Structure formats: structure tokens, C-alpha cells
Amino acid sequence: MSAAGAGFAAYVVIGNPIAHSKSPAIHARFAADTAQDMHYAHLLAPLDGFAATVREFVAQGGRGANVTVPFKLEAYALASQLTSRAKAAGAVNTLTFEDGRILGDNTDGIGLVSDIVRNAGFDLAHKKILLLGAGGAARGVILPLLEGKPAQLVIANRTVAKAEELVQQFQPYCEQPGQPCILGACGFADVSQQFDLVINATSASLQAELPPLAGSIFSPATLAYDMMYGSQPTVFMQFAAAHGAQVRDGLGMLVEQAAEAFFVWRCVRPHTDAVFAALRAAL
Ligand code: NDP
């Protein structure tokens, strides 16, 4: 644990590995732009020492922490209180330390939705959405997507049973008055209709793989969004673009989830455009 050794930091991002994380640069820029007197650093936790690392940081006066791979489930278990979006996601990426309590939140889903709605100018209301994947990232975005009142949300996954479990979990959110939404689960091969928004929340892009999708699910009006980001379009983005779709990667989601965490901690909402542009230029 290195919070003291690296100079005191009131906020950290905890993970393993962690040196690659862009969060310290993002939060430093947010703090400068909003005149917040705060410090934010990397904090490497041993794979078997997440809770101990958090407790030591709290004992040193830490105010909050972002949590990344592989500790989001442990953060969920460690929190003494959870927001409704953290409960729905089943994972925590933002911890706030306050009066001896550990508050657990999840800003990944709202980060994705902010990027799609505000930055890409895509309104979710009455749209047909296809969500590819049923892992942690997919689960975290379902509630914020449903809150946008789409007409339909289909979850397609390689292991169909996992998509079906998510449909069961989130079905009650589709039965709210004024928010009728058809929620469904299937395998990739069963997806044949066209969608307005297709979100790739699988980790296939990490191995430059493509979920086996029909190109006919895309149209020129479709936004194809890959949660992964990099200097080049992912294979999913290339495939969707070749079938006429507009494409977007997950860099904006990264920046927006950070902005939401910053807001949770500091009650100030930072502007994200300049940070996004700087990160994009540095990729
Ligand atoms: P998980 O390991 O929890 O889930 C992985 C998902 O991908 C599962 O649904 C799995 O299917 C599916 N999958 C894995 N390999 C393949 C493949 N070759 N073909 C088809 N499906 C596959 O990962 P996460 O949910 O945590 O992360 C998913 C992605 O989201 C990653 O690329 C990650 O980088 C990105 N992400 C981006 C963020 C951002 O801020 N931009 C934030 C969080 C995540 P099965 O269930 O069958 O195993």
C-alpha cells in the first residue's frame, strides 16, 4: 500500500494492475477546471488485499476511491451502504468514506448513457436497443438504459442463460407505469431484426474478436457503440460501419463515469469535452 509513500492523496483509483489507469489524469483536470482542492492518485492493491488496502487508505484520511478490475465485486461486498444503481449493477466502482461509513456507488452505467445521450446526441426514448454481453459491464448499464424509456431492450449473450437471468432481474423495472418496455434475452444467432442502438458490452474486442452477428441488424440510422476504446476502431466498430451504422467507442463512457464520480464526491459537475479531446489525442 503506497498512499503515504506516494504523498497523501485524498482520492485514489484502486486496481491490480493500475499503473495504466487514466483516472488520475482525468480527475486532476476536473479538479483544476473546477478549482477543487483535491489530490487523486493510483493505488495498487494486492490481489488478496483489497479490503485491507481500502481500510489503510481510510485510516490515512482518504475521502473516496474509484475501484477497477478485479475489485468491483469486493467493493460491493465491502460497502456498508449502497446506492440503488450499485445494487442493480451488483458491483461498485465508486466508494465514498464518510463518518466511518463506506458508501458504494456505480457510475459506469450513467457514464455510458451520458455519453450516448448528451455527447452523441442519441435519445433513448422509444428506441430498440440491443445489448451484447451479460457480464459486469452489461449488468451495470441496464437500469440507466431502461430509465431512458426505450421501446425494447434485447440482451444477447454467448451464454444465453446469463442473459435470461438479467431479464428476470430487471423485468420489474419494465413494468413501471408509463414505461412499457419489452425486455428479452437470446443468443447472437437469434438476433435478426434491425436495432436503433447496438452496444457491445462483451470483452470480445479485447481479443480482436467479433460476436457472430448478422450485418442486417445495422442500418444507417443505427448507432453501434463499443465499450472498449483504443487508437483504432474495434473489429465490432469496423463490422458495424461496413454495414452502414454510425460508430462510437467507449472513451466517452470512461470520461463520463469519472465525471459522475467527481460529482458524487465534490457536488460539482465538471465539463468533460476538453478532457475527452485530450485523451483522444493521446491514444
Ligand atoms: P466480463 O468478463 O464481466 O464479461 C464478459 C462478457 O463478454 C460476457 O458476456 C462474455 O460472454 C462475453 N464474451 C467474452 N468473450 C467473448 C467472445 N469471444 N465472443 C462473444 N462474447 C464474449 O467483462 P466486463 O463486463 O467487465 O467488460 C466487458 C467490456 O466492457 C470490456 O471490453 C471492458 O473493457 C469494457 N468496459 C469499458 C468501460 C469504459 O469505461 N469504457 C467500463 C467497463 C467495462 P459469456 O457470458 O458467454 O462468457
mmCIF file of C-alpha atoms and ligand atoms in Angstrom:
data_model
loop_
_atom_site.group_PDB
_atom_site.id
_atom_site.type_symbol
_atom_site.label_atom_id
_atom_site.label_comp_id
_atom_site.label_asym_id
_atom_site.label_seq_id
_atom_site.Cartn_x
_atom_site.Cartn_y
_atom_site.Cartn_z
ATOM 1 C CA MET A 1 0.000 0.000 0.000
ATOM 2 C CA SER A 2 1.563 3.233 -1.078
ATOM 3 C CA ALA A 3 -0.806 6.116 -0.363
ATOM 4 C CA ALA A 4 1.506 7.569 2.283
ATOM 5 C CA GLY A 5 4.704 6.784 0.404
ATOM 6 C CA ALA A 6 3.494 8.394 -2.800
ATOM 7 C CA GLY A 7 2.410 11.546 -0.949
ATOM 8 C CA PHE A 8 -1.016 11.837 0.640
ATOM 9 C CA ALA A 9 -3.923 11.605 -1.789
ATOM 10 C CA ALA A 10 -7.477 12.244 -0.686
ATOM 11 C CA TYR A 11 -8.807 10.181 -3.607
ATOM 12 C CA VAL A 12 -7.405 7.145 -5.421
ATOM 13 C CA VAL A 13 -8.214 4.599 -8.071
ATOM 14 C CA ILE A 14 -7.610 1.077 -6.733
ATOM 15 C CA GLY A 15 -6.943 -1.881 -9.002
ATOM 16 C CA ASN A 16 -4.432 -4.548 -9.974
ATOM 17 C CA PRO A 17 -2.787 -3.712 -12.331
ATOM 18 C CA ILE A 18 -3.335 0.024 -12.009
ATOM 19 C CA ALA A 19 -0.376 1.983 -13.423
ATOM 20 C CA HIS A 20 -2.079 2.216 -16.855
ATOM 21 C CA SER A 21 -5.237 3.894 -15.466
ATOM 22 C CA LYS A 22 -6.173 7.252 -16.971
ATOM 23 C CA SER A 23 -8.306 8.191 -13.942
ATOM 24 C CA PRO A 24 -5.637 10.284 -12.110
ATOM 25 C CA ALA A 25 -5.105 12.446 -15.215
ATOM 26 C CA ILE A 26 -8.868 12.812 -15.727
ATOM 27 C CA HIS A 27 -9.566 13.801 -12.110
ATOM 28 C CA ALA A 28 -6.579 16.160 -11.954
ATOM 29 C CA ARG A 29 -8.022 18.014 -14.936
ATOM 30 C CA PHE A 30 -11.536 18.060 -13.420
ATOM 31 C CA ALA A 31 -10.109 19.418 -10.128
ATOM 32 C CA ALA A 32 -8.135 22.154 -11.888
ATOM 33 C CA ASP A 33 -11.097 23.168 -14.054
ATOM 34 C CA THR A 34 -13.491 23.379 -11.087
ATOM 35 C CA ALA A 35 -10.971 24.831 -8.584
ATOM 36 C CA GLN A 36 -11.346 21.870 -6.208
ATOM 37 C CA ASP A 37 -8.507 21.381 -3.734
ATOM 38 C CA MET A 38 -8.099 17.636 -4.079
ATOM 39 C CA HIS A 39 -5.497 15.061 -4.939
ATOM 40 C CA TYR A 40 -6.057 11.807 -6.811
ATOM 41 C CA ALA A 41 -3.510 9.002 -7.262
ATOM 42 C CA HIS A 42 -3.131 5.377 -8.342
ATOM 43 C CA LEU A 43 -3.238 2.763 -5.585
ATOM 44 C CA LEU A 44 -2.169 -0.802 -6.299
ATOM 45 C CA ALA A 45 -3.892 -3.363 -4.042
ATOM 46 C CA PRO A 46 -2.572 -6.928 -3.718
ATOM 47 C CA LEU A 47 -4.973 -9.418 -5.309
ATOM 48 C CA ASP A 48 -5.741 -10.811 -1.841
ATOM 49 C CA GLY A 49 -5.660 -7.458 -0.050
ATOM 50 C CA PHE A 50 -8.355 -5.148 -1.399
ATOM 51 C CA ALA A 51 -10.251 -4.601 1.863
ATOM 52 C CA ALA A 52 -7.042 -4.070 3.862
ATOM 53 C CA THR A 53 -5.823 -1.549 1.283
ATOM 54 C CA VAL A 54 -9.085 0.382 1.488
ATOM 55 C CA ARG A 55 -9.075 0.408 5.301
ATOM 56 C CA GLU A 56 -5.497 1.669 5.425
ATOM 57 C CA PHE A 57 -6.320 4.431 2.950
ATOM 58 C CA VAL A 58 -9.353 5.433 5.031
ATOM 59 C CA ALA A 59 -7.210 5.454 8.191
ATOM 60 C CA GLN A 60 -4.857 7.881 6.429
ATOM 61 C CA GLY A 61 -7.744 10.252 5.766
ATOM 62 C CA GLY A 62 -8.807 9.118 2.295
ATOM 63 C CA ARG A 63 -12.139 10.585 1.208
ATOM 64 C CA GLY A 64 -13.034 8.413 -1.762
ATOM 65 C CA ALA A 65 -11.865 5.761 -4.209
ATOM 66 C CA ASN A 66 -12.645 4.545 -7.662
ATOM 67 C CA VAL A 67 -12.420 0.792 -7.999
ATOM 68 C CA THR A 68 -11.465 -1.078 -11.127
ATOM 69 C CA VAL A 69 -10.581 -4.602 -12.294
ATOM 70 C CA PRO A 70 -10.627 -7.024 -10.494
ATOM 71 C CA PHE A 71 -12.136 -5.497 -7.340
ATOM 72 C CA LYS A 72 -15.611 -4.175 -8.263
ATOM 73 C CA LEU A 73 -17.397 -7.129 -6.627
ATOM 74 C CA GLU A 74 -15.244 -6.911 -3.482
ATOM 75 C CA ALA A 75 -16.016 -3.199 -3.292
ATOM 76 C CA TYR A 76 -19.713 -4.076 -3.473
ATOM 77 C CA ALA A 77 -19.290 -6.503 -0.571
ATOM 78 C CA LEU A 78 -17.221 -4.037 1.473
ATOM 79 C CA ALA A 79 -19.650 -1.117 1.247
ATOM 80 C CA SER A 80 -21.777 -0.510 4.359
ATOM 81 C CA GLN A 81 -24.392 1.298 2.252
ATOM 82 C CA LEU A 82 -25.228 1.001 -1.479
ATOM 83 C CA THR A 83 -26.976 3.308 -3.938
ATOM 84 C CA SER A 84 -29.855 1.818 -5.924
ATOM 85 C CA ARG A 85 -27.753 1.893 -9.100
ATOM 86 C CA ALA A 86 -24.938 0.000 -7.337
ATOM 87 C CA LYS A 87 -27.461 -2.583 -6.079
ATOM 88 C CA ALA A 88 -28.848 -3.024 -9.602
ATOM 89 C CA ALA A 89 -25.356 -3.312 -11.092
ATOM 90 C CA GLY A 90 -24.209 -5.770 -8.400
ATOM 91 C CA ALA A 91 -20.836 -4.020 -8.490
ATOM 92 C CA VAL A 92 -19.240 -0.840 -7.134
ATOM 93 C CA ASN A 93 -16.776 1.450 -8.919
ATOM 94 C CA THR A 94 -17.029 4.476 -6.589
ATOM 95 C CA LEU A 95 -16.520 4.455 -2.810
ATOM 96 C CA THR A 96 -17.062 7.429 -0.502
ATOM 97 C CA PHE A 97 -15.704 7.362 3.047
ATOM 98 C CA GLU A 98 -17.860 9.403 5.382
ATOM 99 C CA ASP A 99 -18.376 9.358 9.171
ATOM 100 C CA GLY A 100 -16.999 5.831 9.476
ATOM 101 C CA ARG A 101 -19.253 4.511 6.714
ATOM 102 C CA ILE A 102 -18.288 3.203 3.284
ATOM 103 C CA LEU A 103 -20.815 4.267 0.650
ATOM 104 C CA GLY A 104 -20.799 2.196 -2.554
ATOM 105 C CA ASP A 105 -21.965 3.602 -5.878
ATOM 106 C CA ASN A 106 -21.718 2.626 -9.530
ATOM 107 C CA THR A 107 -21.227 5.341 -12.145
ATOM 108 C CA ASP A 108 -20.364 3.123 -15.144
ATOM 109 C CA GLY A 109 -23.945 2.866 -16.400
ATOM 110 C CA ILE A 110 -24.761 6.544 -16.134
ATOM 111 C CA GLY A 111 -21.385 7.234 -17.773
ATOM 112 C CA LEU A 112 -22.400 5.182 -20.809
ATOM 113 C CA VAL A 113 -25.837 6.768 -21.015
ATOM 114 C CA SER A 114 -24.419 10.310 -20.656
ATOM 115 C CA ASP A 115 -22.002 9.648 -23.488
ATOM 116 C CA ILE A 116 -24.727 8.259 -25.737
ATOM 117 C CA VAL A 117 -27.429 10.811 -24.912
ATOM 118 C CA ARG A 118 -25.506 14.014 -24.310
ATOM 119 C CA ASN A 119 -22.288 13.608 -26.267
ATOM 120 C CA ALA A 120 -23.577 11.568 -29.200
ATOM 121 C CA GLY A 121 -26.999 13.281 -29.208
ATOM 122 C CA PHE A 122 -28.887 9.975 -29.272
ATOM 123 C CA ASP A 123 -32.255 9.954 -27.442
ATOM 124 C CA LEU A 124 -33.069 6.538 -25.944
ATOM 125 C CA ALA A 125 -36.832 7.098 -25.701
ATOM 126 C CA HIS A 126 -38.906 4.663 -27.798
ATOM 127 C CA LYS A 127 -35.758 3.138 -29.358
ATOM 128 C CA LYS A 128 -34.943 -0.531 -29.987
ATOM 129 C CA ILE A 129 -31.722 -1.393 -28.167
ATOM 130 C CA LEU A 130 -29.554 -4.495 -28.471
ATOM 131 C CA LEU A 131 -27.090 -5.106 -25.628
ATOM 132 C CA LEU A 132 -24.368 -7.634 -26.428
ATOM 133 C CA GLY A 133 -22.908 -9.378 -23.369
ATOM 134 C CA ALA A 134 -24.157 -10.255 -19.890
ATOM 135 C CA GLY A 135 -21.074 -9.667 -17.742
ATOM 136 C CA GLY A 136 -20.397 -6.943 -15.195
ATOM 137 C CA ALA A 137 -20.363 -4.049 -17.658
ATOM 138 C CA ALA A 138 -23.638 -5.129 -19.301
ATOM 139 C CA ARG A 139 -25.388 -5.586 -15.967
ATOM 140 C CA GLY A 140 -24.311 -2.113 -14.834
ATOM 141 C CA VAL A 141 -25.842 -0.335 -17.824
ATOM 142 C CA ILE A 142 -29.268 -1.997 -17.925
ATOM 143 C CA LEU A 143 -31.010 0.181 -15.310
ATOM 144 C CA PRO A 144 -29.717 3.513 -16.729
ATOM 145 C CA LEU A 145 -30.740 2.339 -20.217
ATOM 146 C CA LEU A 146 -34.252 1.427 -19.033
ATOM 147 C CA GLU A 147 -34.533 4.816 -17.334
ATOM 148 C CA GLY A 148 -34.201 6.321 -20.827
ATOM 149 C CA LYS A 149 -37.567 4.660 -21.645
ATOM 150 C CA PRO A 150 -36.667 2.616 -24.737
ATOM 151 C CA ALA A 151 -39.356 0.607 -26.541
ATOM 152 C CA GLN A 152 -37.311 -2.591 -26.431
ATOM 153 C CA LEU A 153 -34.119 -3.910 -24.861
ATOM 154 C CA VAL A 154 -32.766 -7.251 -26.068
ATOM 155 C CA ILE A 155 -29.800 -8.787 -24.241
ATOM 156 C CA ALA A 156 -27.824 -11.224 -26.392
ATOM 157 C CA ASN A 157 -25.019 -13.293 -24.918
ATOM 158 C CA ARG A 158 -22.803 -16.243 -25.829
ATOM 159 C CA THR A 159 -24.075 -17.984 -22.684
ATOM 160 C CA VAL A 160 -27.810 -17.365 -23.123
ATOM 161 C CA ALA A 161 -28.699 -18.403 -19.548
ATOM 162 C CA LYS A 162 -26.804 -15.359 -18.206
ATOM 163 C CA ALA A 163 -28.824 -13.027 -20.432
ATOM 164 C CA GLU A 164 -32.025 -14.737 -19.257
ATOM 165 C CA GLU A 165 -31.023 -14.190 -15.610
ATOM 166 C CA LEU A 166 -30.586 -10.473 -16.299
ATOM 167 C CA VAL A 167 -34.016 -10.293 -17.925
ATOM 168 C CA GLN A 168 -35.540 -11.874 -14.827
ATOM 169 C CA GLN A 169 -33.720 -9.443 -12.551
ATOM 170 C CA PHE A 170 -34.666 -6.315 -14.499
ATOM 171 C CA GLN A 171 -38.204 -7.258 -15.608
ATOM 172 C CA PRO A 172 -39.802 -5.352 -12.682
ATOM 173 C CA TYR A 173 -38.219 -2.121 -13.971
ATOM 174 C CA CYS A 174 -40.088 -2.613 -17.260
ATOM 175 C CA GLU A 175 -43.406 -2.896 -15.513
ATOM 176 C CA GLN A 176 -43.423 0.640 -14.115
ATOM 177 C CA PRO A 177 -46.457 2.717 -15.127
ATOM 178 C CA GLY A 178 -45.650 4.905 -18.130
ATOM 179 C CA GLN A 179 -42.592 2.876 -19.034
ATOM 180 C CA PRO A 180 -43.656 -0.135 -21.064
ATOM 181 C CA CYS A 181 -40.516 -1.765 -22.422
ATOM 182 C CA ILE A 182 -40.143 -5.189 -23.982
ATOM 183 C CA LEU A 183 -37.168 -6.936 -22.393
ATOM 184 C CA GLY A 184 -35.787 -10.094 -23.996
ATOM 185 C CA ALA A 185 -32.827 -12.484 -23.965
ATOM 186 C CA CYS A 186 -31.306 -14.587 -26.732
ATOM 187 C CA GLY A 187 -28.108 -15.888 -28.312
ATOM 188 C CA PHE A 188 -26.226 -13.965 -31.009
ATOM 189 C CA ALA A 189 -27.524 -16.217 -33.792
ATOM 190 C CA ASP A 190 -31.144 -15.429 -32.878
ATOM 191 C CA VAL A 191 -30.763 -11.689 -33.455
ATOM 192 C CA SER A 192 -32.252 -10.814 -36.827
ATOM 193 C CA GLN A 193 -34.254 -7.570 -36.565
ATOM 194 C CA GLN A 194 -32.764 -4.089 -37.025
ATOM 195 C CA PHE A 195 -31.904 -2.016 -33.947
ATOM 196 C CA ASP A 196 -31.523 1.730 -33.356
ATOM 197 C CA LEU A 197 -28.697 1.215 -30.861
ATOM 198 C CA VAL A 198 -26.351 -1.764 -30.543
ATOM 199 C CA ILE A 199 -23.992 -1.743 -27.536
ATOM 200 C CA ASN A 200 -21.077 -4.142 -27.413
ATOM 201 C CA ALA A 201 -20.516 -4.932 -23.721
ATOM 202 C CA THR A 202 -18.689 -8.188 -24.409
ATOM 203 C CA SER A 203 -14.955 -8.409 -23.861
ATOM 204 C CA ALA A 204 -14.559 -9.950 -27.352
ATOM 205 C CA SER A 205 -12.964 -6.763 -28.707
ATOM 206 C CA LEU A 206 -10.090 -7.218 -26.249
ATOM 207 C CA GLN A 207 -9.071 -10.289 -28.278
ATOM 208 C CA ALA A 208 -9.986 -8.589 -31.573
ATOM 209 C CA GLU A 209 -12.934 -10.981 -31.855
ATOM 210 C CA LEU A 210 -16.428 -10.245 -33.080
ATOM 211 C CA PRO A 211 -19.637 -11.729 -31.662
ATOM 212 C CA PRO A 212 -21.248 -13.668 -34.559
ATOM 213 C CA LEU A 213 -23.847 -11.114 -35.637
ATOM 214 C CA ALA A 214 -25.811 -10.674 -38.852
ATOM 215 C CA GLY A 215 -24.830 -7.453 -40.645
ATOM 216 C CA SER A 216 -28.522 -6.867 -41.379
ATOM 217 C CA ILE A 217 -29.167 -5.755 -37.765
ATOM 218 C CA PHE A 218 -27.496 -2.418 -38.635
ATOM 219 C CA SER A 219 -28.860 0.422 -40.752
ATOM 220 C CA PRO A 220 -27.561 3.954 -41.437
ATOM 221 C CA ALA A 221 -29.745 5.130 -38.515
ATOM 222 C CA THR A 222 -28.120 2.650 -36.092
ATOM 223 C CA LEU A 223 -25.585 3.796 -33.510
ATOM 224 C CA ALA A 224 -23.118 0.955 -32.840
ATOM 225 C CA TYR A 225 -21.308 1.551 -29.547
ATOM 226 C CA ASP A 226 -18.316 -0.461 -28.326
ATOM 227 C CA MET A 227 -17.487 -0.062 -24.627
ATOM 228 C CA MET A 228 -13.869 -0.724 -25.499
ATOM 229 C CA TYR A 229 -11.714 2.108 -26.818
ATOM 230 C CA GLY A 230 -8.323 2.477 -28.443
ATOM 231 C CA SER A 231 -6.393 4.293 -31.127
ATOM 232 C CA GLN A 232 -8.119 2.271 -33.855
ATOM 233 C CA PRO A 233 -11.793 1.303 -34.348
ATOM 234 C CA THR A 234 -12.513 -2.114 -32.818
ATOM 235 C CA VAL A 235 -13.483 -5.080 -35.008
ATOM 236 C CA PHE A 236 -17.082 -4.579 -33.870
ATOM 237 C CA MET A 237 -16.996 -0.926 -34.978
ATOM 238 C CA GLN A 238 -15.426 -1.900 -38.299
ATOM 239 C CA PHE A 239 -18.102 -4.549 -38.900
ATOM 240 C CA ALA A 240 -20.955 -2.181 -37.978
ATOM 241 C CA ALA A 241 -19.540 0.635 -40.142
ATOM 242 C CA ALA A 242 -19.192 -1.753 -43.075
ATOM 243 C CA HIS A 243 -22.941 -2.387 -42.733
ATOM 244 C CA GLY A 244 -23.766 1.312 -42.732
ATOM 245 C CA ALA A 245 -24.003 2.085 -38.994
ATOM 246 C CA GLN A 246 -22.615 5.122 -37.183
ATOM 247 C CA VAL A 247 -19.983 4.039 -34.671
ATOM 248 C CA ARG A 248 -18.605 5.215 -31.334
ATOM 249 C CA ASP A 249 -16.116 3.724 -28.857
ATOM 250 C CA GLY A 250 -16.121 3.717 -25.036
ATOM 251 C CA LEU A 251 -13.685 6.579 -24.360
ATOM 252 C CA GLY A 252 -16.572 8.922 -23.616
ATOM 253 C CA MET A 253 -18.020 6.368 -21.189
ATOM 254 C CA LEU A 254 -14.702 6.347 -19.315
ATOM 255 C CA VAL A 255 -14.679 10.142 -19.024
ATOM 256 C CA GLU A 256 -18.366 10.411 -18.099
ATOM 257 C CA GLN A 257 -18.212 7.732 -15.364
ATOM 258 C CA ALA A 258 -15.296 9.690 -13.895
ATOM 259 C CA ALA A 259 -17.282 12.947 -14.084
ATOM 260 C CA GLU A 260 -20.176 11.322 -12.234
ATOM 261 C CA ALA A 261 -17.825 10.009 -9.510
ATOM 262 C CA PHE A 262 -16.344 13.510 -9.218
ATOM 263 C CA PHE A 263 -19.860 14.892 -8.795
ATOM 264 C CA VAL A 264 -20.671 12.265 -6.132
ATOM 265 C CA TRP A 265 -17.609 13.291 -4.120
ATOM 266 C CA ARG A 266 -17.416 17.049 -4.702
ATOM 267 C CA CYS A 267 -21.021 18.046 -5.603
ATOM 268 C CA VAL A 268 -19.594 19.875 -8.644
ATOM 269 C CA ARG A 269 -20.183 18.655 -12.188
ATOM 270 C CA PRO A 270 -17.061 19.067 -14.329
ATOM 271 C CA HIS A 271 -17.110 19.766 -18.059
ATOM 272 C CA THR A 272 -15.903 16.750 -19.979
ATOM 273 C CA ASP A 273 -15.290 17.943 -23.560
ATOM 274 C CA ALA A 274 -11.694 19.143 -23.135
ATOM 275 C CA VAL A 275 -10.669 16.054 -21.128
ATOM 276 C CA PHE A 276 -12.206 13.803 -23.760
ATOM 277 C CA ALA A 277 -10.390 15.632 -26.576
ATOM 278 C CA ALA A 278 -7.051 15.465 -24.728
ATOM 279 C CA LEU A 279 -7.405 11.732 -24.071
ATOM 280 C CA ARG A 280 -8.424 11.076 -27.663
ATOM 281 C CA ALA A 281 -5.388 12.962 -28.955
ATOM 282 C CA ALA A 282 -3.085 10.964 -26.658
ATOM 283 C CA LEU A 283 -4.386 7.496 -27.627
HETATM 284 P P1 NDP B 1 -16.944 -9.692 -18.041
HETATM 285 O O1 NDP B 1 -15.779 -10.598 -18.024
HETATM 286 O O2 NDP B 1 -17.746 -9.496 -16.808
HETATM 287 O O3 NDP B 1 -17.990 -10.195 -19.189
HETATM 288 C C1 NDP B 1 -17.519 -10.536 -20.455
HETATM 289 C C2 NDP B 1 -18.695 -10.692 -21.422
HETATM 290 O O4 NDP B 1 -18.155 -10.848 -22.746
HETATM 291 C C3 NDP B 1 -19.565 -11.912 -21.163
HETATM 292 O O5 NDP B 1 -20.886 -11.617 -21.548
HETATM 293 C C4 NDP B 1 -18.939 -12.965 -22.108
HETATM 294 O O6 NDP B 1 -19.849 -13.966 -22.502
HETATM 295 C C5 NDP B 1 -18.614 -12.102 -23.288
HETATM 296 N N1 NDP B 1 -17.524 -12.608 -24.146
HETATM 297 C C6 NDP B 1 -16.232 -12.793 -23.801
HETATM 298 N N2 NDP B 1 -15.519 -13.205 -24.879
HETATM 299 C C7 NDP B 1 -16.394 -13.301 -25.915
HETATM 300 C C8 NDP B 1 -16.263 -13.674 -27.276
HETATM 301 N N3 NDP B 1 -15.084 -14.046 -27.795
HETATM 302 N N4 NDP B 1 -17.361 -13.631 -28.069
HETATM 303 C C9 NDP B 1 -18.556 -13.238 -27.552
HETATM 304 N N5 NDP B 1 -18.747 -12.890 -26.255
HETATM 305 C C10 NDP B 1 -17.672 -12.915 -25.448
HETATM 306 O O7 NDP B 1 -16.370 -8.294 -18.614
HETATM 307 P P2 NDP B 1 -16.946 -6.831 -18.328
HETATM 308 O O8 NDP B 1 -18.426 -6.911 -18.461
HETATM 309 O O9 NDP B 1 -16.361 -6.293 -17.083
HETATM 310 O O10 NDP B 1 -16.300 -5.958 -19.531
HETATM 311 C C11 NDP B 1 -16.791 -6.043 -20.869
HETATM 312 C C12 NDP B 1 -16.148 -4.963 -21.733
HETATM 313 O O11 NDP B 1 -16.545 -3.657 -21.317
HETATM 314 C C13 NDP B 1 -14.613 -4.956 -21.716
HETATM 315 O O12 NDP B 1 -14.166 -4.781 -23.047
HETATM 316 C C14 NDP B 1 -14.260 -3.738 -20.878
HETATM 317 O O13 NDP B 1 -13.014 -3.193 -21.251
HETATM 318 C C15 NDP B 1 -15.414 -2.797 -21.240
HETATM 319 N N6 NDP B 1 -15.664 -1.753 -20.221
HETATM 320 C C16 NDP B 1 -15.485 -0.431 -20.576
HETATM 321 C C17 NDP B 1 -15.699 0.586 -19.669
HETATM 322 C C18 NDP B 1 -15.484 2.024 -20.090
HETATM 323 O O14 NDP B 1 -15.466 2.917 -19.224
HETATM 324 N N7 NDP B 1 -15.343 2.308 -21.365
HETATM 325 C C19 NDP B 1 -16.145 0.310 -18.280
HETATM 326 C C20 NDP B 1 -16.347 -1.112 -18.010
HETATM 327 C C21 NDP B 1 -16.092 -2.088 -18.956
HETATM 328 P P3 NDP B 1 -20.114 -15.293 -21.587
HETATM 329 O O15 NDP B 1 -21.081 -14.864 -20.528
HETATM 330 O O16 NDP B 1 -20.671 -16.278 -22.525
HETATM 331 O O17 NDP B 1 -18.777 -15.682 -21.013
#
